Amino acid sequence: MSRRHPTTVGLAVGALAVALALALAGCGKRPKDVDAPSTTSARPFPQPYPNPSLDPKPSQPSSGLKFP
């Protein structure tokens, strides 16, 4: 049987404790009540993608980068 160094055992227990604490911290709490989403939004869902109103027209210059 091999003996383990006390520092190695302590580090393993510490790492396990940190992993457990992080796992429990990720759980979070749920609120008691949630407000309904606004139905008077300026941008209703679903929207077409890509947005045709933002596409450049053939006679308009592009707003992107220009290389020499």
PDB file of N, CA and C in Angstrom:
ATOM      1  N   MET A   1       0.828  -1.178   0.000  1.00  0.00           N
ATOM      2  CA  MET A   1       0.000   0.000   0.000  1.00  0.00           C
ATOM      3  C   MET A   1       0.877   1.247   0.000  1.00  0.00           C
ATOM      4  N   SER A   2       0.539   2.207  -0.842  1.00  0.00           N
ATOM      5  CA  SER A   2       1.355   3.413  -0.880  1.00  0.00           C
ATOM      6  C   SER A   2       0.719   4.504  -0.022  1.00  0.00           C
ATOM      7  N   ARG A   3       1.588   5.254   0.628  1.00  0.00           N
ATOM      8  CA  ARG A   3       1.101   6.375   1.439  1.00  0.00           C
ATOM      9  C   ARG A   3       1.061   7.616   0.589  1.00  0.00           C
ATOM     10  N   ARG A   4       0.032   8.388   0.758  1.00  0.00           N
ATOM     11  CA  ARG A   4      -0.088   9.644   0.009  1.00  0.00           C
ATOM     12  C   ARG A   4       0.370  10.784   0.878  1.00  0.00           C
ATOM     13  N   HIS A   5       0.923  11.749   0.238  1.00  0.00           N
ATOM     14  CA  HIS A   5       1.408  12.930   0.941  1.00  0.00           C
ATOM     15  C   HIS A   5       0.213  13.735   1.442  1.00  0.00           C
ATOM     16  N   PRO A   6       0.261  14.263   2.680  1.00  0.00           N
ATOM     17  CA  PRO A   6      -0.887  15.023   3.214  1.00  0.00           C
ATOM     18  C   PRO A   6      -1.225  16.249   2.369  1.00  0.00           C
ATOM     19  N   THR A   7      -0.247  16.854   1.727  1.00  0.00           N
ATOM     20  CA  THR A   7      -0.524  18.026   0.896  1.00  0.00           C
ATOM     21  C   THR A   7      -1.342  17.627  -0.327  1.00  0.00           C
ATOM     22  N   THR A   8      -1.054  16.487  -0.903  1.00  0.00           N
ATOM     23  CA  THR A   8      -1.799  16.015  -2.069  1.00  0.00           C
ATOM     24  C   THR A   8      -3.253  15.752  -1.708  1.00  0.00           C
ATOM     25  N   VAL A   9      -3.473  15.140  -0.563  1.00  0.00           N
ATOM     26  CA  VAL A   9      -4.837  14.864  -0.116  1.00  0.00           C
ATOM     27  C   VAL A   9      -5.562  16.179   0.173  1.00  0.00           C
ATOM     28  N   GLY A  10      -4.867  17.109   0.782  1.00  0.00           N
ATOM     29  CA  GLY A  10      -5.479  18.410   1.080  1.00  0.00           C
ATOM     30  C   GLY A  10      -5.854  19.174  -0.188  1.00  0.00           C
ATOM     31  N   LEU A  11      -4.990  19.125  -1.191  1.00  0.00           N
ATOM     32  CA  LEU A  11      -5.296  19.794  -2.455  1.00  0.00           C
ATOM     33  C   LEU A  11      -6.478  19.136  -3.160  1.00  0.00           C
ATOM     34  N   ALA A  12      -6.544  17.822  -3.093  1.00  0.00           N
ATOM     35  CA  ALA A  12      -7.661  17.120  -3.729  1.00  0.00           C
ATOM     36  C   ALA A  12      -8.981  17.456  -3.046  1.00  0.00           C
ATOM     37  N   VAL A  13      -8.980  17.495  -1.727  1.00  0.00           N
ATOM     38  CA  VAL A  13     -10.197  17.845  -0.987  1.00  0.00           C
ATOM     39  C   VAL A  13     -10.577  19.296  -1.261  1.00  0.00           C
ATOM     40  N   GLY A  14      -9.592  20.170  -1.327  1.00  0.00           N
ATOM     41  CA  GLY A  14      -9.864  21.584  -1.617  1.00  0.00           C
ATOM     42  C   GLY A  14     -10.434  21.779  -3.009  1.00  0.00           C
ATOM     43  N   ALA A  15      -9.873  21.080  -3.991  1.00  0.00           N
ATOM     44  CA  ALA A  15     -10.376  21.183  -5.358  1.00  0.00           C
ATOM     45  C   ALA A  15     -11.808  20.650  -5.453  1.00  0.00           C
ATOM     46  N   LEU A  16     -12.082  19.576  -4.739  1.00  0.00           N
ATOM     47  CA  LEU A  16     -13.438  19.031  -4.719  1.00  0.00           C
ATOM     48  C   LEU A  16     -14.414  20.010  -4.073  1.00  0.00           C
ATOM     49  N   ALA A  17     -13.979  20.675  -3.010  1.00  0.00           N
ATOM     50  CA  ALA A  17     -14.844  21.649  -2.333  1.00  0.00           C
ATOM     51  C   ALA A  17     -15.128  22.845  -3.237  1.00  0.00           C
ATOM     52  N   VAL A  18     -14.119  23.309  -3.963  1.00  0.00           N
ATOM     53  CA  VAL A  18     -14.317  24.443  -4.879  1.00  0.00           C
ATOM     54  C   VAL A  18     -15.259  24.044  -6.014  1.00  0.00           C
ATOM     55  N   ALA A  19     -15.082  22.844  -6.559  1.00  0.00           N
ATOM     56  CA  ALA A  19     -15.959  22.382  -7.640  1.00  0.00           C
ATOM     57  C   ALA A  19     -17.406  22.272  -7.164  1.00  0.00           C
ATOM     58  N   LEU A  20     -17.602  21.775  -5.953  1.00  0.00           N
ATOM     59  CA  LEU A  20     -18.950  21.666  -5.404  1.00  0.00           C
ATOM     60  C   LEU A  20     -19.564  23.053  -5.185  1.00  0.00           C
ATOM     61  N   ALA A  21     -18.773  23.989  -4.668  1.00  0.00           N
ATOM     62  CA  ALA A  21     -19.275  25.344  -4.434  1.00  0.00           C
ATOM     63  C   ALA A  21     -19.653  26.023  -5.749  1.00  0.00           C
ATOM     64  N   LEU A  22     -18.855  25.836  -6.795  1.00  0.00           N
ATOM     65  CA  LEU A  22     -19.175  26.441  -8.091  1.00  0.00           C
ATOM     66  C   LEU A  22     -20.416  25.806  -8.702  1.00  0.00           C
ATOM     67  N   ALA A  23     -20.574  24.505  -8.525  1.00  0.00           N
ATOM     68  CA  ALA A  23     -21.757  23.835  -9.063  1.00  0.00           C
ATOM     69  C   ALA A  23     -23.025  24.330  -8.369  1.00  0.00           C
ATOM     70  N   LEU A  24     -22.967  24.504  -7.070  1.00  0.00           N
ATOM     71  CA  LEU A  24     -24.139  24.994  -6.352  1.00  0.00           C
ATOM     72  C   LEU A  24     -24.403  26.474  -6.618  1.00  0.00           C
ATOM     73  N   ALA A  25     -23.349  27.251  -6.855  1.00  0.00           N
ATOM     74  CA  ALA A  25     -23.533  28.678  -7.137  1.00  0.00           C
ATOM     75  C   ALA A  25     -24.211  28.887  -8.486  1.00  0.00           C
ATOM     76  N   GLY A  26     -24.052  27.939  -9.395  1.00  0.00           N
ATOM     77  CA  GLY A  26     -24.664  28.065 -10.710  1.00  0.00           C
ATOM     78  C   GLY A  26     -26.152  27.802 -10.717  1.00  0.00           C
ATOM     79  N   CYS A  27     -26.696  27.288  -9.637  1.00  0.00           N
ATOM     80  CA  CYS A  27     -28.121  26.953  -9.604  1.00  0.00           C
ATOM     81  C   CYS A  27     -28.994  28.206  -9.625  1.00  0.00           C
ATOM     82  N   GLY A  28     -28.684  29.195  -8.819  1.00  0.00           N
ATOM     83  CA  GLY A  28     -29.444  30.431  -8.793  1.00  0.00           C
ATOM     84  C   GLY A  28     -30.825  30.274  -8.183  1.00  0.00           C
ATOM     85  N   LYS A  29     -31.571  31.374  -8.163  1.00  0.00           N
ATOM     86  CA  LYS A  29     -32.935  31.384  -7.640  1.00  0.00           C
ATOM     87  C   LYS A  29     -33.880  31.841  -8.730  1.00  0.00           C
ATOM     88  N   ARG A  30     -35.084  31.334  -8.685  1.00  0.00           N
ATOM     89  CA  ARG A  30     -36.105  31.798  -9.613  1.00  0.00           C
ATOM     90  C   ARG A  30     -36.936  32.886  -8.941  1.00  0.00           C
ATOM     91  N   PRO A  31     -37.330  33.918  -9.688  1.00  0.00           N
ATOM     92  CA  PRO A  31     -38.191  34.950  -9.095  1.00  0.00           C
ATOM     93  C   PRO A  31     -39.589  34.409  -8.821  1.00  0.00           C
ATOM     94  N   LYS A  32     -40.294  35.040  -7.875  1.00  0.00           N
ATOM     95  CA  LYS A  32     -41.652  34.604  -7.542  1.00  0.00           C
ATOM     96  C   LYS A  32     -42.617  34.855  -8.696  1.00  0.00           C
ATOM     97  N   ASP A  33     -42.458  35.994  -9.369  1.00  0.00           N
ATOM     98  CA  ASP A  33     -43.301  36.290 -10.511  1.00  0.00           C
ATOM     99  C   ASP A  33     -42.484  37.003 -11.578  1.00  0.00           C
ATOM    100  N   VAL A  34     -42.917  36.853 -12.813  1.00  0.00           N
ATOM    101  CA  VAL A  34     -42.220  37.441 -13.950  1.00  0.00           C
ATOM    102  C   VAL A  34     -43.223  38.296 -14.713  1.00  0.00           C
ATOM    103  N   ASP A  35     -42.800  39.508 -15.073  1.00  0.00           N
ATOM    104  CA  ASP A  35     -43.668  40.390 -15.857  1.00  0.00           C
ATOM    105  C   ASP A  35     -43.804  39.851 -17.279  1.00  0.00           C
ATOM    106  N   ALA A  36     -44.981  40.045 -17.868  1.00  0.00           N
ATOM    107  CA  ALA A  36     -45.216  39.628 -19.243  1.00  0.00           C
ATOM    108  C   ALA A  36     -44.442  40.549 -20.183  1.00  0.00           C
ATOM    109  N   PRO A  37     -44.006  40.042 -21.314  1.00  0.00           N
ATOM    110  CA  PRO A  37     -43.292  40.901 -22.266  1.00  0.00           C
ATOM    111  C   PRO A  37     -44.214  41.952 -22.861  1.00  0.00           C
ATOM    112  N   SER A  38     -43.626  43.058 -23.252  1.00  0.00           N
ATOM    113  CA  SER A  38     -44.393  44.154 -23.836  1.00  0.00           C
ATOM    114  C   SER A  38     -44.870  43.768 -25.230  1.00  0.00           C
ATOM    115  N   THR A  39     -46.140  44.013 -25.520  1.00  0.00           N
ATOM    116  CA  THR A  39     -46.682  43.707 -26.851  1.00  0.00           C
ATOM    117  C   THR A  39     -46.675  44.926 -27.748  1.00  0.00           C
ATOM    118  N   THR A  40     -46.301  46.075 -27.245  1.00  0.00           N
ATOM    119  CA  THR A  40     -46.266  47.299 -28.043  1.00  0.00           C
ATOM    120  C   THR A  40     -44.837  47.603 -28.480  1.00  0.00           C
ATOM    121  N   SER A  41     -44.099  46.571 -28.797  1.00  0.00           N
ATOM    122  CA  SER A  41     -42.705  46.726 -29.207  1.00  0.00           C
ATOM    123  C   SER A  41     -42.629  47.343 -30.593  1.00  0.00           C
ATOM    124  N   ALA A  42     -41.588  48.141 -30.825  1.00  0.00           N
ATOM    125  CA  ALA A  42     -41.390  48.743 -32.135  1.00  0.00           C
ATOM    126  C   ALA A  42     -40.906  47.706 -33.147  1.00  0.00           C
ATOM    127  N   ARG A  43     -40.293  46.628 -32.666  1.00  0.00           N
ATOM    128  CA  ARG A  43     -39.776  45.587 -33.545  1.00  0.00           C
ATOM    129  C   ARG A  43     -40.466  44.263 -33.214  1.00  0.00           C
ATOM    130  N   PRO A  44     -41.555  43.963 -33.878  1.00  0.00           N
ATOM    131  CA  PRO A  44     -42.267  42.723 -33.566  1.00  0.00           C
ATOM    132  C   PRO A  44     -41.469  41.493 -34.001  1.00  0.00           C
ATOM    133  N   PHE A  45     -41.751  40.409 -33.372  1.00  0.00           N
ATOM    134  CA  PHE A  45     -41.103  39.142 -33.705  1.00  0.00           C
ATOM    135  C   PHE A  45     -42.090  38.279 -34.458  1.00  0.00           C
ATOM    136  N   PRO A  46     -41.766  37.525 -35.414  1.00  0.00           N
ATOM    137  CA  PRO A  46     -40.463  37.365 -36.055  1.00  0.00           C
ATOM    138  C   PRO A  46     -40.215  38.437 -37.093  1.00  0.00           C
ATOM    139  N   GLN A  47     -38.959  38.652 -37.401  1.00  0.00           N
ATOM    140  CA  GLN A  47     -38.553  39.632 -38.398  1.00  0.00           C
ATOM    141  C   GLN A  47     -37.848  38.915 -39.538  1.00  0.00           C
ATOM    142  N   PRO A  48     -37.911  39.475 -40.723  1.00  0.00           N
ATOM    143  CA  PRO A  48     -37.148  38.857 -41.813  1.00  0.00           C
ATOM    144  C   PRO A  48     -35.651  39.086 -41.595  1.00  0.00           C
ATOM    145  N   TYR A  49     -34.872  38.088 -41.918  1.00  0.00           N
ATOM    146  CA  TYR A  49     -33.430  38.239 -41.795  1.00  0.00           C
ATOM    147  C   TYR A  49     -32.803  37.822 -43.104  1.00  0.00           C
ATOM    148  N   PRO A  50     -31.978  38.609 -43.657  1.00  0.00           N
ATOM    149  CA  PRO A  50     -31.554  39.946 -43.270  1.00  0.00           C
ATOM    150  C   PRO A  50     -32.652  40.964 -43.548  1.00  0.00           C
ATOM    151  N   ASN A  51     -32.576  42.067 -42.843  1.00  0.00           N
ATOM    152  CA  ASN A  51     -33.600  43.094 -42.942  1.00  0.00           C
ATOM    153  C   ASN A  51     -33.486  43.804 -44.294  1.00  0.00           C
ATOM    154  N   PRO A  52     -34.491  43.654 -45.179  1.00  0.00           N
ATOM    155  CA  PRO A  52     -34.392  44.268 -46.507  1.00  0.00           C
ATOM    156  C   PRO A  52     -34.373  45.793 -46.472  1.00  0.00           C
ATOM    157  N   SER A  53     -34.930  46.409 -45.438  1.00  0.00           N
ATOM    158  CA  SER A  53     -34.934  47.875 -45.389  1.00  0.00           C
ATOM    159  C   SER A  53     -33.543  48.437 -45.092  1.00  0.00           C
ATOM    160  N   LEU A  54     -32.642  47.606 -44.566  1.00  0.00           N
ATOM    161  CA  LEU A  54     -31.289  48.076 -44.278  1.00  0.00           C
ATOM    162  C   LEU A  54     -30.296  47.735 -45.379  1.00  0.00           C
ATOM    163  N   ASP A  55     -30.705  46.967 -46.378  1.00  0.00           N
ATOM    164  CA  ASP A  55     -29.813  46.622 -47.478  1.00  0.00           C
ATOM    165  C   ASP A  55     -29.595  47.836 -48.373  1.00  0.00           C
ATOM    166  N   PRO A  56     -28.391  48.038 -48.893  1.00  0.00           N
ATOM    167  CA  PRO A  56     -28.164  49.170 -49.802  1.00  0.00           C
ATOM    168  C   PRO A  56     -28.853  48.929 -51.141  1.00  0.00           C
ATOM    169  N   LYS A  57     -29.365  49.982 -51.710  1.00  0.00           N
ATOM    170  CA  LYS A  57     -30.013  49.908 -53.015  1.00  0.00           C
ATOM    171  C   LYS A  57     -28.922  49.941 -54.094  1.00  0.00           C
ATOM    172  N   PRO A  58     -29.232  49.488 -55.304  1.00  0.00           N
ATOM    173  CA  PRO A  58     -28.207  49.470 -56.354  1.00  0.00           C
ATOM    174  C   PRO A  58     -27.609  50.840 -56.659  1.00  0.00           C
ATOM    175  N   SER A  59     -28.344  51.913 -56.495  1.00  0.00           N
ATOM    176  CA  SER A  59     -27.821  53.246 -56.798  1.00  0.00           C
ATOM    177  C   SER A  59     -27.116  53.888 -55.601  1.00  0.00           C
ATOM    178  N   GLN A  60     -27.186  53.281 -54.398  1.00  0.00           N
ATOM    179  CA  GLN A  60     -26.557  53.848 -53.226  1.00  0.00           C
ATOM    180  C   GLN A  60     -25.194  53.216 -52.997  1.00  0.00           C
ATOM    181  N   PRO A  61     -24.223  54.011 -52.519  1.00  0.00           N
ATOM    182  CA  PRO A  61     -22.918  53.436 -52.206  1.00  0.00           C
ATOM    183  C   PRO A  61     -22.996  52.595 -50.941  1.00  0.00           C
ATOM    184  N   SER A  62     -22.120  51.632 -50.850  1.00  0.00           N
ATOM    185  CA  SER A  62     -22.061  50.777 -49.681  1.00  0.00           C
ATOM    186  C   SER A  62     -21.497  51.559 -48.495  1.00  0.00           C
ATOM    187  N   SER A  63     -21.959  51.227 -47.284  1.00  0.00           N
ATOM    188  CA  SER A  63     -21.446  51.902 -46.096  1.00  0.00           C
ATOM    189  C   SER A  63     -20.298  51.138 -45.473  1.00  0.00           C
ATOM    190  N   GLY A  64     -19.843  50.073 -46.120  1.00  0.00           N
ATOM    191  CA  GLY A  64     -18.777  49.237 -45.565  1.00  0.00           C
ATOM    192  C   GLY A  64     -17.400  49.823 -45.779  1.00  0.00           C
ATOM    193  N   LEU A  65     -16.375  49.042 -45.493  1.00  0.00           N
ATOM    194  CA  LEU A  65     -14.994  49.463 -45.655  1.00  0.00           C
ATOM    195  C   LEU A  65     -14.652  49.603 -47.124  1.00  0.00           C
ATOM    196  N   LYS A  66     -13.781  50.568 -47.407  1.00  0.00           N
ATOM    197  CA  LYS A  66     -13.339  50.773 -48.795  1.00  0.00           C
ATOM    198  C   LYS A  66     -11.825  50.641 -48.824  1.00  0.00           C
ATOM    199  N   PHE A  67     -11.341  49.814 -49.708  1.00  0.00           N
ATOM    200  CA  PHE A  67      -9.916  49.608 -49.865  1.00  0.00           C
ATOM    201  C   PHE A  67      -9.436  50.310 -51.125  1.00  0.00           C
ATOM    202  N   PRO A  68      -8.220  50.824 -51.111  1.00  0.00           N
ATOM    203  CA  PRO A  68      -7.724  51.530 -52.309  1.00  0.00           C
ATOM    204  C   PRO A  68      -7.500  50.616 -53.487  1.00  0.00           C
TER     205      PRO A  68
END
